[in-house]
Amino acid sequence: MMKPDMIPARPIARQAAPRWQQLWREAVRDPAELFGLLGLQALSDRLSPAATAQFPLRVPRGFVARMRHGDADDPLLRQVLPLDDEDRLVPGFELDAVGDGAALAGAGVIRKYRGRALLVATGSCAINCRYCFRRHFPYADETAARGQWSEAVAILANDDAIDEVILSGGDPLSLADAKLAELTDALAAIPHIRRLRIHSRLPVVLPERVDAGLASWLQGLPWPVTVVIHANHANEFNEEVDAALARLRDAGCLLLNQAVLLRGVNDSVDALADLCERGHRAGVLPYYLHQLDRVRGAAHFEVPDDRARVLHRDLAARLSGYLVPRLVREVAGDPGKRPLA
Ligand SMILES: *Cc1c(COP(=O)(O)O)cnc(C)c1O
Ligand code: SF4
C-alpha cells in the first residue's frame, strides 16, 4: 500500500481529449490541401483571398471524404469553398442579414419569437459554411458565446413567457460535455422552461461528436429534447452519420432537419426529394427549407422566390406530406419565419 506522502512512480495520466475534439482540430483549413485531396488543383485560380481571410476555409476530413473526387461542382464542396464569386458586392446582401443585431437582448440571448428564446451558446463551428449569416456575426461581443452563462440564464429566468430554449451558435455541440452540463444544470432551475431545442450541424459534419458522453448528457436532461440537424444534400449522409443519428434517437431526441435552398447545391426537385427521403431513412423529418439569408458574399447561392415556390410545389406533388419541409424566409422584425408557399 502507498503511504499518502509517497510520490506515485508514474505521473497520473491526463485524461485524453475525446476523439471528436481531435478530429475537430484536424479539420482541413488549407485550400491547397483540399484541392490536393480532391484532385482539383485547377480551382486554385478561382479562390478568393479576401473571402478566405474574412471567413476561412474549415471542413472536417470526414466531410471531405463524402465529396466526389475531381468534381468542381460537388454539392458538398460548394458549401465550403471560398471562391471569387464571393467578392461580388450585390446590393441587398448585407452584414446582418436577419436582424439579429436588433433582436439581441444582451448576453447572447436572441428573443425574436413568442415563447422561444435562442441562446448563442458559442461562436465556434466545426465547418465554415459560405452561405451562413454567422460569417459576419459579432460573437465576441456576446457574453454567452464566451462561456459565461450567468447573465443569459438570468434573462431567461426573469421572463416566464419563455417555455422553450433553443441552443444555437455557432454550433452548441462544439462545447465540451461538461460545459453543456453546466449550462443545462443552470437552466434546469428555471421552472417555466418546458422544452429544449438544439440546432447543430455537428451530427452531420462531425458525427463522432455524438459519443457516449453526449448521449449520457442528453439522457439526463429534464425536458423533451428536439435536435434540428442541418443537412442540405443527401450526400451529406453516410453510415457514420446514420449511426450518430441513431444514438441521438436512442437518447430520446426528436430529430428534424432544416436545409437552406442553395443554387448549385440542392436547387432541383430530385436533389430536394433525395435529401428528404435520405433524412427519413436516418430517422429525421424535414422541418424547414429556408430561403437564403441575404448575407454579403452569398449572393451566388440565391434561388429566386418564384423558382423556390415551383420547386416546393413539385416536391409536395412527389412526396408524402410529412416529408415536405416548410418553405420559409427569415425576415428581420417578423414574429416568426415567413412562409413562402
Ligand atoms: C428560427 C428561429 C427560432 C425558432 O423558430 P421556429 O419557427 O420555432 O423554428 C428562434 N429564434 C431565432 C432567432 C430564429 O432564427
Ligand atoms: S452556424 Fe451552421 S451553417 Fe453557419 S457556419 Fe456554423 S455550421 Fe455552418
Tab-separated table of N, CA, C and O and ligand atoms in Angstrom, residues 55 79 123-135 139 168-171 199-202 205 230 232 260, ligand 2:
chain	number	residue	atom	x	y	z
A	55	PHE	N	-13.490	34.860	-43.788
A	55	PHE	CA	-14.166	33.690	-43.196
A	55	PHE	C	-13.444	32.466	-43.752
A	55	PHE	O	-13.726	32.012	-44.851
A	79	GLN	N	-20.423	24.171	-50.697
A	79	GLN	CA	-20.869	24.776	-49.442
A	79	GLN	C	-19.720	25.345	-48.605
A	79	GLN	O	-19.961	26.119	-47.682
A	123	GLY	N	-19.522	30.674	-30.336
A	123	GLY	CA	-19.320	31.146	-31.702
A	123	GLY	C	-18.675	30.109	-32.600
A	123	GLY	O	-18.568	30.318	-33.800
A	124	SER	N	-18.240	28.973	-32.035
A	124	SER	CA	-17.485	28.054	-32.900
A	124	SER	C	-18.361	27.089	-33.666
A	124	SER	O	-19.441	26.711	-33.227
A	125	CYS	N	-17.841	26.681	-34.801
A	125	CYS	CA	-18.450	25.651	-35.638
A	125	CYS	C	-17.326	24.750	-36.125
A	125	CYS	O	-16.189	25.180	-36.242
A	126	ALA	N	-17.680	23.508	-36.462
A	126	ALA	CA	-16.670	22.581	-36.966
A	126	ALA	C	-16.410	22.805	-38.448
A	126	ALA	O	-15.423	22.343	-39.003
A	127	ILE	N	-17.361	23.524	-39.071
A	127	ILE	CA	-17.280	23.723	-40.520
A	127	ILE	C	-17.654	25.181	-40.773
A	127	ILE	O	-18.443	25.753	-40.019
A	128	ASN	N	-17.070	25.778	-41.786
A	128	ASN	CA	-17.486	27.131	-42.138
A	128	ASN	C	-18.266	27.078	-43.446
A	128	ASN	O	-17.712	26.764	-44.493
A	129	CYS	N	-19.571	27.360	-43.340
A	129	CYS	CA	-20.458	27.279	-44.495
A	129	CYS	C	-20.541	28.658	-45.124
A	129	CYS	O	-20.877	29.632	-44.453
A	130	ARG	N	-20.277	28.721	-46.407
A	130	ARG	CA	-20.140	30.016	-47.084
A	130	ARG	C	-21.422	30.832	-47.057
A	130	ARG	O	-21.392	32.057	-47.124
A	131	TYR	N	-22.570	30.165	-47.021
A	131	TYR	CA	-23.858	30.860	-47.137
A	131	TYR	C	-24.357	31.363	-45.791
A	131	TYR	O	-25.416	31.973	-45.701
A	132	CYS	N	-23.590	31.126	-44.721
A	132	CYS	CA	-24.113	31.330	-43.373
A	132	CYS	C	-24.052	32.788	-42.928
A	132	CYS	O	-23.024	33.451	-43.103
A	133	PHE	N	-25.131	33.264	-42.311
A	133	PHE	CA	-25.135	34.633	-41.792
A	133	PHE	C	-24.114	34.794	-40.679
A	133	PHE	O	-23.669	35.892	-40.374
A	134	ARG	N	-23.710	33.670	-40.088
A	134	ARG	CA	-22.758	33.719	-38.992
A	134	ARG	C	-21.394	34.257	-39.424
A	134	ARG	O	-20.597	34.696	-38.585
A	135	ARG	N	-21.137	34.254	-40.720
A	135	ARG	CA	-19.811	34.684	-41.160
A	135	ARG	C	-19.502	36.125	-40.768
A	135	ARG	O	-18.345	36.534	-40.761
A	139	TYR	N	-19.720	37.568	-32.598
A	139	TYR	CA	-19.813	36.699	-31.425
A	139	TYR	C	-19.030	37.195	-30.229
A	139	TYR	O	-19.410	36.983	-29.089
A	168	SER	N	-28.150	27.543	-29.817
A	168	SER	CA	-27.698	27.763	-31.181
A	168	SER	C	-26.286	28.319	-31.128
A	168	SER	O	-25.618	28.246	-30.105
A	169	GLY	N	-25.848	28.897	-32.192
A	169	GLY	CA	-24.479	29.422	-32.182
A	169	GLY	C	-24.235	30.179	-33.459
A	169	GLY	O	-25.121	30.885	-33.930
A	170	GLY	N	-23.152	29.901	-33.983
A	170	GLY	CA	-22.190	28.820	-33.789
A	170	GLY	C	-22.855	27.464	-33.687
A	170	GLY	O	-23.967	27.265	-34.103
A	171	ASP	N	-22.118	26.526	-33.176
A	171	ASP	CA	-22.673	25.197	-33.015
A	171	ASP	C	-22.589	24.792	-31.550
A	171	ASP	O	-21.502	24.574	-31.025
A	199	HIS	N	-29.940	23.296	-32.139
A	199	HIS	CA	-29.675	23.393	-33.573
A	199	HIS	C	-28.193	23.122	-33.805
A	199	HIS	O	-27.350	23.873	-33.318
A	200	SER	N	-27.887	22.057	-34.515
A	200	SER	CA	-26.482	21.696	-34.671
A	200	SER	C	-26.227	21.029	-36.017
A	200	SER	O	-27.013	20.193	-36.468
A	201	ARG	N	-25.112	21.393	-36.608
A	201	ARG	CA	-24.697	20.723	-37.837
A	201	ARG	C	-23.692	19.601	-37.527
A	201	ARG	O	-23.305	18.835	-38.401
A	202	LEU	N	-23.293	19.480	-36.265
A	202	LEU	CA	-22.250	18.501	-35.932
A	202	LEU	C	-22.630	17.034	-36.170
A	202	LEU	O	-21.786	16.277	-36.639
A	205	VAL	N	-21.750	16.872	-39.888
A	205	VAL	CA	-20.403	17.165	-40.396
A	205	VAL	C	-19.294	16.524	-39.568
A	205	VAL	O	-18.186	16.324	-40.057
A	230	HIS	N	-28.709	20.126	-39.566
A	230	HIS	CA	-28.683	20.940	-40.778
A	230	HIS	C	-27.983	20.152	-41.866
A	230	HIS	O	-26.760	20.082	-41.888
A	232	ASN	N	-28.024	19.767	-46.113
A	232	ASN	CA	-28.541	20.415	-47.319
A	232	ASN	C	-28.587	19.491	-48.520
A	232	ASN	O	-29.190	19.821	-49.530
A	260	VAL	N	-31.052	24.799	-46.252
A	260	VAL	CA	-31.115	26.073	-46.944
A	260	VAL	C	-31.161	25.759	-48.440
A	260	VAL	O	-30.411	24.897	-48.914
B	2	SF4	S1	-23.796	28.082	-37.906
B	2	SF4	FE1	-24.298	26.247	-39.097
B	2	SF4	S2	-24.450	26.964	-41.237
B	2	SF4	FE2	-23.351	28.522	-40.075
B	2	SF4	S3	-21.171	28.051	-40.335
B	2	SF4	FE3	-21.856	27.072	-38.437
B	2	SF4	S4	-22.419	25.013	-39.072
B	2	SF4	FE4	-22.350	26.240	-40.939
